[in-house]
Amino acid sequence: MLCRSARLSMALLAFPKNQTPLDPAGPQARHIEHTFLLIFWITSIVYAIVIAVLAIGVLRARSREAGIPAPFTPDPAVEKKAARIVGGALIATVILITIMMVSSFVTSHRTAALADQPALRIDVYGHQWWWEVVYPNGAAPSRVIHTANEIHVPANTVIDIHGTSRDVIHSFWAPNIHGKKDLLPGYENDLTFKVDSPGVWRGQCAEYCGMQHAQMAFDIVAQSPDEFEAWYRQQLKPAADPSSPEAERGRTVFLSQACSLCHTIRGTIAGGTAAPDLTHLASRSTIAAGALKNNVANLTAWVLDAQKIKPGCRMPPNLMNSTDLNDLIAYLETLQ
């Protein structure tokens, strides 16, 4: 039975907030939003003025009498007035571009300000097409947590996302939290942010990375410090022993099939690293990097033939009889 805080977290995950930079959940996103709105309104007003001037010119031309135009004779007064208008427009353009440039510099400085503060480090590795999430906790191997596609963080705490890619170029982007950060194979990048209050915000790979790029999502789950600590302690535990004959047999099926070659379940002999750690699979809101809600029907369809759901993913079809499949799902459902 899930504790009350865990059930609340699952409920929040089931209804994540919109993925938008216009609903900032932290100081970095707010700085970015302010700069975006400044540039948006400046460019919108300039666009409206240009269209209005163009429309006036067209209407004036249409109102003139048709026929052969008279030879053009420059009027010094008109030429002088036009020169002043063009000069004023040029000066205004330089001023507006300078304002936008300074605002961008200030935003870059402010979004990087947290990088000098002590932070909770979380390692994020992009894969085709899922996110590996590791809480290294310094040099204490017994305190390291491996999970996938959900990044739990304590609210109002500085977080350092230390990321890279395991295959092609990916880009880590949670627009409610911060700007995007590219993850390149062989290089390591850091993204520092803080979330103001508990909630759930969706993120996405923002660099085209192949066939299932659009279905490479993740959730940032901000919790109170107490709830985060409770979640952390639960994640440290190995998989619970099956509590029913079906789940017991399901564990045998898992360990005897190819599943254990790719996935890890701590507390068992399964130690594969090519795919997500499943030790606490049932505590996650989604599977397949946000492609499906984590429920029995979706989990069954995914295990049976993931290629029908996410063509091109690394998980092959698993041909097994209905009894083995049902028992396997019963076991996976116990991995809280």
Tab-separated table of C-alpha atoms in Angstrom:
chain	number	residue	atom	x	y	z
A	1	MET	CA	0.000	0.000	0.000
A	2	LEU	CA	1.374	3.392	-0.982
A	3	CYS	CA	1.722	5.953	1.763
A	4	ARG	CA	-0.350	9.149	1.544
A	5	SER	CA	2.527	11.298	0.217
A	6	ALA	CA	3.312	8.726	-2.463
A	7	ARG	CA	-0.341	8.624	-3.557
A	8	LEU	CA	-0.365	12.423	-3.705
A	9	SER	CA	2.763	12.400	-5.857
A	10	MET	CA	1.173	9.844	-8.205
A	11	ALA	CA	-1.942	12.043	-8.451
A	12	LEU	CA	0.163	15.063	-9.325
A	13	LEU	CA	2.016	13.081	-11.966
A	14	ALA	CA	-1.255	11.994	-13.531
A	15	PHE	CA	-2.162	15.648	-14.194
A	16	PRO	CA	1.099	17.462	-14.996
A	17	LYS	CA	1.068	21.174	-15.667
A	18	ASN	CA	1.387	22.430	-19.205
A	19	GLN	CA	4.774	22.384	-20.833
A	20	THR	CA	5.190	26.090	-21.490
A	21	PRO	CA	7.738	28.844	-20.800
A	22	LEU	CA	4.832	31.205	-20.037
A	23	ASP	CA	4.087	29.520	-16.692
A	24	PRO	CA	7.478	29.761	-14.934
A	25	ALA	CA	7.994	27.591	-11.863
A	26	GLY	CA	11.386	28.930	-10.841
A	27	PRO	CA	13.593	32.038	-10.961
A	28	GLN	CA	15.529	30.996	-14.080
A	29	ALA	CA	12.343	30.466	-16.089
A	30	ARG	CA	10.983	33.812	-14.877
A	31	HIS	CA	14.075	35.652	-16.115
A	32	ILE	CA	13.718	33.962	-19.487
A	33	GLU	CA	10.002	34.777	-19.640
A	34	HIS	CA	10.651	38.467	-18.916
A	35	THR	CA	13.171	38.695	-21.743
A	36	PHE	CA	10.862	36.802	-24.090
A	37	LEU	CA	7.943	39.139	-23.347
A	38	LEU	CA	10.135	42.232	-23.766
A	39	ILE	CA	11.356	41.058	-27.187
A	40	PHE	CA	7.856	39.904	-28.167
A	41	TRP	CA	6.218	43.258	-27.445
A	42	ILE	CA	9.021	45.298	-29.032
A	43	THR	CA	8.952	43.274	-32.250
A	44	SER	CA	5.122	43.159	-32.296
A	45	ILE	CA	4.833	46.938	-31.981
A	46	VAL	CA	7.486	47.508	-34.653
A	47	TYR	CA	5.690	45.049	-36.939
A	48	ALA	CA	2.360	46.807	-36.394
A	49	ILE	CA	3.918	50.222	-37.193
A	50	VAL	CA	5.559	48.901	-40.386
A	51	ILE	CA	2.283	47.337	-41.579
A	52	ALA	CA	0.364	50.541	-40.765
A	53	VAL	CA	2.840	52.714	-42.718
A	54	LEU	CA	2.705	50.278	-45.639
A	55	ALA	CA	-1.100	50.322	-45.625
A	56	ILE	CA	-1.194	54.133	-45.570
A	57	GLY	CA	1.194	54.257	-48.524
A	58	VAL	CA	-0.920	51.784	-50.513
A	59	LEU	CA	-4.144	53.659	-49.772
A	60	ARG	CA	-2.624	56.976	-50.797
A	61	ALA	CA	-1.346	55.488	-54.047
A	62	ARG	CA	-4.794	54.027	-54.846
A	63	SER	CA	-6.461	57.384	-54.216
A	64	ARG	CA	-4.389	59.182	-56.847
A	65	GLU	CA	-5.766	59.665	-60.362
A	66	ALA	CA	-4.869	56.996	-62.880
A	67	GLY	CA	-2.727	57.908	-65.806
A	68	ILE	CA	0.861	58.660	-66.679
A	69	PRO	CA	2.633	60.047	-63.624
A	70	ALA	CA	4.198	63.460	-63.906
A	71	PRO	CA	7.985	63.664	-64.028
A	72	PHE	CA	9.428	63.391	-60.545
A	73	THR	CA	10.816	66.618	-59.174
A	74	PRO	CA	12.391	66.361	-55.737
A	75	ASP	CA	10.982	68.759	-53.172
A	76	PRO	CA	13.778	69.845	-50.793
A	77	ALA	CA	11.320	70.245	-47.893
A	78	VAL	CA	9.861	66.770	-48.447
A	79	GLU	CA	13.320	65.259	-48.860
A	80	LYS	CA	14.455	66.860	-45.615
A	81	LYS	CA	11.392	65.582	-43.772
A	82	ALA	CA	11.919	62.047	-45.155
A	83	ALA	CA	15.570	62.134	-44.101
A	84	ARG	CA	14.542	63.061	-40.563
A	85	ILE	CA	11.995	60.215	-40.467
A	86	VAL	CA	14.505	57.656	-41.762
A	87	GLY	CA	17.163	58.908	-39.358
A	88	GLY	CA	14.757	58.749	-36.435
A	89	ALA	CA	13.728	55.226	-37.405
A	90	LEU	CA	17.386	54.207	-37.607
A	91	ILE	CA	18.128	55.645	-34.161
A	92	ALA	CA	15.032	53.950	-32.719
A	93	THR	CA	16.111	50.641	-34.266
A	94	VAL	CA	19.563	50.869	-32.707
A	95	ILE	CA	18.048	51.729	-29.302
A	96	LEU	CA	15.549	48.848	-29.411
A	97	ILE	CA	18.164	46.310	-30.527
A	98	THR	CA	20.454	47.524	-27.744
A	99	ILE	CA	17.660	47.122	-25.184
A	100	MET	CA	17.011	43.545	-26.336
A	101	MET	CA	20.723	42.731	-26.379
A	102	VAL	CA	21.289	44.106	-22.855
A	103	SER	CA	18.208	42.249	-21.602
A	104	SER	CA	19.579	39.003	-23.062
A	105	PHE	CA	22.961	39.546	-21.407
A	106	VAL	CA	21.311	40.285	-18.052
A	107	THR	CA	19.128	37.178	-18.353
A	108	SER	CA	22.134	34.996	-19.177
A	109	HIS	CA	23.938	36.330	-16.115
A	110	ARG	CA	20.952	35.827	-13.820
A	111	THR	CA	20.179	32.300	-15.028
A	112	ALA	CA	23.810	31.319	-14.351
A	113	ALA	CA	23.884	32.918	-10.898
A	114	LEU	CA	22.944	29.693	-9.076
A	115	ALA	CA	25.901	27.797	-10.515
A	116	ASP	CA	28.195	29.053	-7.727
A	117	GLN	CA	25.915	27.826	-4.934
A	118	PRO	CA	25.949	24.358	-3.302
A	119	ALA	CA	23.548	22.135	-5.209
A	120	LEU	CA	22.006	18.679	-5.259
A	121	ARG	CA	23.633	16.978	-8.229
A	122	ILE	CA	21.573	14.749	-10.498
A	123	ASP	CA	23.172	12.997	-13.466
A	124	VAL	CA	20.989	12.762	-16.564
A	125	TYR	CA	21.954	10.669	-19.587
A	126	GLY	CA	20.061	10.904	-22.861
A	127	HIS	CA	19.397	7.642	-24.724
A	128	GLN	CA	17.369	6.860	-27.823
A	129	TRP	CA	14.636	7.372	-26.605
A	130	TRP	CA	14.547	7.639	-22.832
A	131	TRP	CA	16.258	9.442	-19.951
A	132	GLU	CA	18.515	7.727	-17.439
A	133	VAL	CA	18.481	9.547	-14.086
A	134	VAL	CA	21.135	8.943	-11.416
A	135	TYR	CA	21.484	10.485	-7.962
A	136	PRO	CA	25.230	9.960	-7.282
A	137	ASN	CA	25.202	11.291	-3.701
A	138	GLY	CA	28.925	11.990	-3.623
A	139	ALA	CA	31.119	8.908	-3.277
A	140	ALA	CA	28.720	6.643	-1.379
A	141	PRO	CA	27.789	3.764	-3.749
A	142	SER	CA	25.200	2.438	-1.321
A	143	ARG	CA	23.306	5.732	-1.590
A	144	VAL	CA	23.235	5.945	-5.380
A	145	ILE	CA	19.790	5.869	-6.983
A	146	HIS	CA	19.071	4.833	-10.583
A	147	THR	CA	15.717	5.655	-12.105
A	148	ALA	CA	14.313	6.754	-15.464
A	149	ASN	CA	12.246	9.543	-17.004
A	150	GLU	CA	11.195	11.102	-13.675
A	151	ILE	CA	13.430	13.599	-11.898
A	152	HIS	CA	12.410	14.116	-8.277
A	153	VAL	CA	13.775	17.261	-6.642
A	154	PRO	CA	13.183	19.034	-3.313
A	155	ALA	CA	11.403	22.357	-3.791
A	156	ASN	CA	13.275	25.597	-3.159
A	157	THR	CA	16.624	23.803	-3.419
A	158	VAL	CA	19.403	24.446	-5.926
A	159	ILE	CA	19.622	21.534	-8.390
A	160	ASP	CA	22.522	20.796	-10.735
A	161	ILE	CA	21.589	18.660	-13.735
A	162	HIS	CA	24.880	17.166	-14.921
A	163	GLY	CA	24.180	15.667	-18.310
A	164	THR	CA	25.558	14.002	-21.393
A	165	SER	CA	24.370	11.689	-24.162
A	166	ARG	CA	24.981	7.966	-24.592
A	167	ASP	CA	24.402	7.951	-28.359
A	168	VAL	CA	23.363	10.977	-30.459
A	169	ILE	CA	22.781	14.650	-29.639
A	170	HIS	CA	19.850	15.213	-27.278
A	171	SER	CA	18.611	18.388	-25.614
A	172	PHE	CA	17.233	18.613	-22.073
A	173	TRP	CA	14.361	21.110	-21.937
A	174	ALA	CA	11.788	21.719	-19.212
A	175	PRO	CA	10.441	25.145	-20.262
A	176	ASN	CA	8.628	25.844	-16.986
A	177	ILE	CA	11.938	25.416	-15.148
A	178	HIS	CA	14.777	26.684	-17.381
A	179	GLY	CA	16.009	27.011	-20.932
A	180	LYS	CA	17.236	24.006	-22.885
A	181	LYS	CA	20.666	22.438	-22.536
A	182	ASP	CA	22.203	20.312	-25.286
A	183	LEU	CA	23.650	16.925	-24.336
A	184	LEU	CA	26.422	15.823	-26.688
A	185	PRO	CA	28.198	12.456	-26.779
A	186	GLY	CA	31.616	12.779	-25.174
A	187	TYR	CA	30.860	16.144	-23.547
A	188	GLU	CA	29.311	17.037	-20.193
A	189	ASN	CA	27.034	20.017	-19.550
A	190	ASP	CA	25.453	21.440	-16.416
A	191	LEU	CA	22.107	23.133	-15.917
A	192	THR	CA	21.430	24.724	-12.523
A	193	PHE	CA	17.937	25.652	-11.424
A	194	LYS	CA	15.566	25.940	-8.501
A	195	VAL	CA	11.843	25.130	-8.333
A	196	ASP	CA	9.773	27.409	-6.112
A	197	SER	CA	7.135	24.994	-4.835
A	198	PRO	CA	5.903	21.393	-5.172
A	199	GLY	CA	4.421	20.396	-8.505
A	200	VAL	CA	5.024	18.425	-11.672
A	201	TRP	CA	6.335	19.847	-14.929
A	202	ARG	CA	6.863	18.068	-18.216
A	203	GLY	CA	10.123	18.185	-20.128
A	204	GLN	CA	11.096	17.055	-23.599
A	205	CYS	CA	14.086	16.319	-25.771
A	206	ALA	CA	14.426	19.499	-27.851
A	207	GLU	CA	16.967	18.271	-30.420
A	208	TYR	CA	15.801	15.915	-33.173
A	209	CYS	CA	17.372	12.562	-32.306
A	210	GLY	CA	15.636	10.020	-34.501
A	211	MET	CA	12.355	8.280	-35.163
A	212	GLN	CA	10.893	8.548	-31.650
A	213	HIS	CA	12.212	12.011	-30.779
A	214	ALA	CA	8.663	13.272	-30.149
A	215	GLN	CA	8.112	10.533	-27.554
A	216	MET	CA	11.177	11.256	-25.447
A	217	ALA	CA	9.674	13.107	-22.513
A	218	PHE	CA	10.347	13.326	-18.798
A	219	ASP	CA	8.738	14.791	-15.680
A	220	ILE	CA	10.337	17.041	-13.084
A	221	VAL	CA	8.605	16.290	-9.783
A	222	ALA	CA	9.211	18.928	-7.114
A	223	GLN	CA	8.349	17.809	-3.576
A	224	SER	CA	8.628	19.225	-0.092
A	225	PRO	CA	11.959	18.325	1.561
A	226	ASP	CA	10.233	15.735	3.783
A	227	GLU	CA	8.425	14.101	0.852
A	228	PHE	CA	11.605	14.086	-1.213
A	229	GLU	CA	13.535	12.425	1.626
A	230	ALA	CA	10.792	9.787	1.973
A	231	TRP	CA	10.897	9.136	-1.776
A	232	TYR	CA	14.702	8.948	-1.666
A	233	ARG	CA	14.703	6.403	1.169
A	234	GLN	CA	12.161	4.282	-0.676
A	235	GLN	CA	14.238	4.358	-3.866
A	236	LEU	CA	17.301	3.147	-1.965
A	237	LYS	CA	15.571	-0.101	-1.051
A	238	PRO	CA	15.994	-3.212	-3.207
A	239	ALA	CA	12.954	-4.704	-4.883
A	240	ALA	CA	10.470	-6.206	-2.464
A	241	ASP	CA	9.976	-9.970	-2.504
A	242	PRO	CA	6.842	-11.096	-4.339
A	243	SER	CA	3.817	-11.383	-2.073
A	244	SER	CA	1.753	-13.810	-4.189
A	245	PRO	CA	2.365	-17.044	-6.105
A	246	GLU	CA	1.667	-15.243	-9.406
A	247	ALA	CA	4.216	-12.526	-8.672
A	248	GLU	CA	6.733	-15.143	-7.490
A	249	ARG	CA	6.367	-16.981	-10.761
A	250	GLY	CA	6.517	-13.669	-12.613
A	251	ARG	CA	9.921	-12.951	-11.092
A	252	THR	CA	11.102	-16.339	-12.360
A	253	VAL	CA	9.798	-15.470	-15.819
A	254	PHE	CA	11.618	-12.113	-15.733
A	255	LEU	CA	14.925	-13.665	-14.698
A	256	SER	CA	14.684	-16.504	-17.212
A	257	GLN	CA	13.798	-14.296	-20.193
A	258	ALA	CA	15.959	-11.741	-22.021
A	259	CYS	CA	14.543	-9.000	-19.733
A	260	SER	CA	17.336	-9.463	-17.206
A	261	LEU	CA	20.010	-8.921	-19.854
A	262	CYS	CA	18.928	-5.296	-20.403
A	263	HIS	CA	17.235	-4.251	-17.152
A	264	THR	CA	18.334	-4.100	-13.522
A	265	ILE	CA	16.168	-5.028	-10.571
A	266	ARG	CA	18.184	-4.564	-7.405
A	267	GLY	CA	17.831	-7.497	-5.045
A	268	THR	CA	17.837	-9.972	-7.937
A	269	ILE	CA	20.466	-11.255	-10.349
A	270	ALA	CA	19.133	-8.938	-13.081
A	271	GLY	CA	21.865	-6.396	-13.735
A	272	GLY	CA	21.485	-5.149	-17.301
A	273	THR	CA	22.385	-1.530	-17.997
A	274	ALA	CA	21.168	-1.080	-21.577
A	275	ALA	CA	17.622	-0.176	-20.508
A	276	PRO	CA	15.892	1.554	-17.574
A	277	ASP	CA	16.351	0.293	-14.010
A	278	LEU	CA	13.053	-1.353	-13.016
A	279	THR	CA	13.622	-1.705	-9.268
A	280	HIS	CA	10.800	0.737	-8.517
A	281	LEU	CA	8.966	0.692	-11.838
A	282	ALA	CA	5.475	0.652	-10.294
A	283	SER	CA	6.111	3.936	-8.474
A	284	ARG	CA	6.472	5.823	-11.770
A	285	SER	CA	3.588	7.586	-13.455
A	286	THR	CA	4.483	6.729	-17.047
A	287	ILE	CA	6.392	4.167	-19.054
A	288	ALA	CA	8.236	4.427	-22.375
A	289	ALA	CA	9.528	7.949	-21.570
A	290	GLY	CA	6.089	9.466	-21.187
A	291	ALA	CA	4.490	7.656	-24.115
A	292	LEU	CA	2.039	5.698	-21.917
A	293	LYS	CA	0.403	5.966	-18.515
A	294	ASN	CA	1.779	3.332	-16.164
A	295	ASN	CA	-1.125	0.928	-15.749
A	296	VAL	CA	-1.651	-2.799	-16.218
A	297	ALA	CA	-3.093	-2.568	-19.740
A	298	ASN	CA	-0.355	-0.311	-21.079
A	299	LEU	CA	2.417	-2.224	-19.331
A	300	THR	CA	1.118	-5.487	-20.786
A	301	ALA	CA	1.000	-4.047	-24.314
A	302	TRP	CA	4.487	-2.559	-23.923
A	303	VAL	CA	6.077	-5.779	-22.663
A	304	LEU	CA	4.378	-7.864	-25.338
A	305	ASP	CA	5.359	-5.711	-28.331
A	306	ALA	CA	6.908	-2.299	-27.681
A	307	GLN	CA	7.564	-1.866	-31.408
A	308	LYS	CA	3.848	-1.399	-32.083
A	309	ILE	CA	3.781	1.487	-29.608
A	310	LYS	CA	7.177	3.063	-30.204
A	311	PRO	CA	8.579	1.801	-33.532
A	312	GLY	CA	12.355	1.769	-33.627
A	313	CYS	CA	12.887	1.602	-29.872
A	314	ARG	CA	15.520	-0.783	-28.542
A	315	MET	CA	13.039	-3.121	-26.800
A	316	PRO	CA	12.196	-6.189	-28.923
A	317	PRO	CA	8.869	-8.068	-28.855
A	318	ASN	CA	8.562	-10.683	-26.097
A	319	LEU	CA	6.793	-13.787	-27.320
A	320	MET	CA	5.364	-15.631	-24.333
A	321	ASN	CA	2.161	-17.396	-23.401
A	322	SER	CA	-0.630	-15.564	-21.594
A	323	THR	CA	0.108	-17.192	-18.218
A	324	ASP	CA	3.751	-16.125	-18.263
A	325	LEU	CA	2.804	-12.640	-19.423
A	326	ASN	CA	0.148	-12.147	-16.741
A	327	ASP	CA	2.461	-13.417	-14.005
A	328	LEU	CA	5.275	-11.181	-15.242
A	329	ILE	CA	3.002	-8.127	-15.133
A	330	ALA	CA	1.836	-9.127	-11.646
A	331	TYR	CA	5.484	-9.119	-10.544
A	332	LEU	CA	6.295	-5.788	-12.194
A	333	GLU	CA	3.277	-4.254	-10.447
A	334	THR	CA	4.850	-5.105	-7.066
A	335	LEU	CA	7.971	-3.026	-7.789
A	336	GLN	CA	6.969	0.016	-5.758
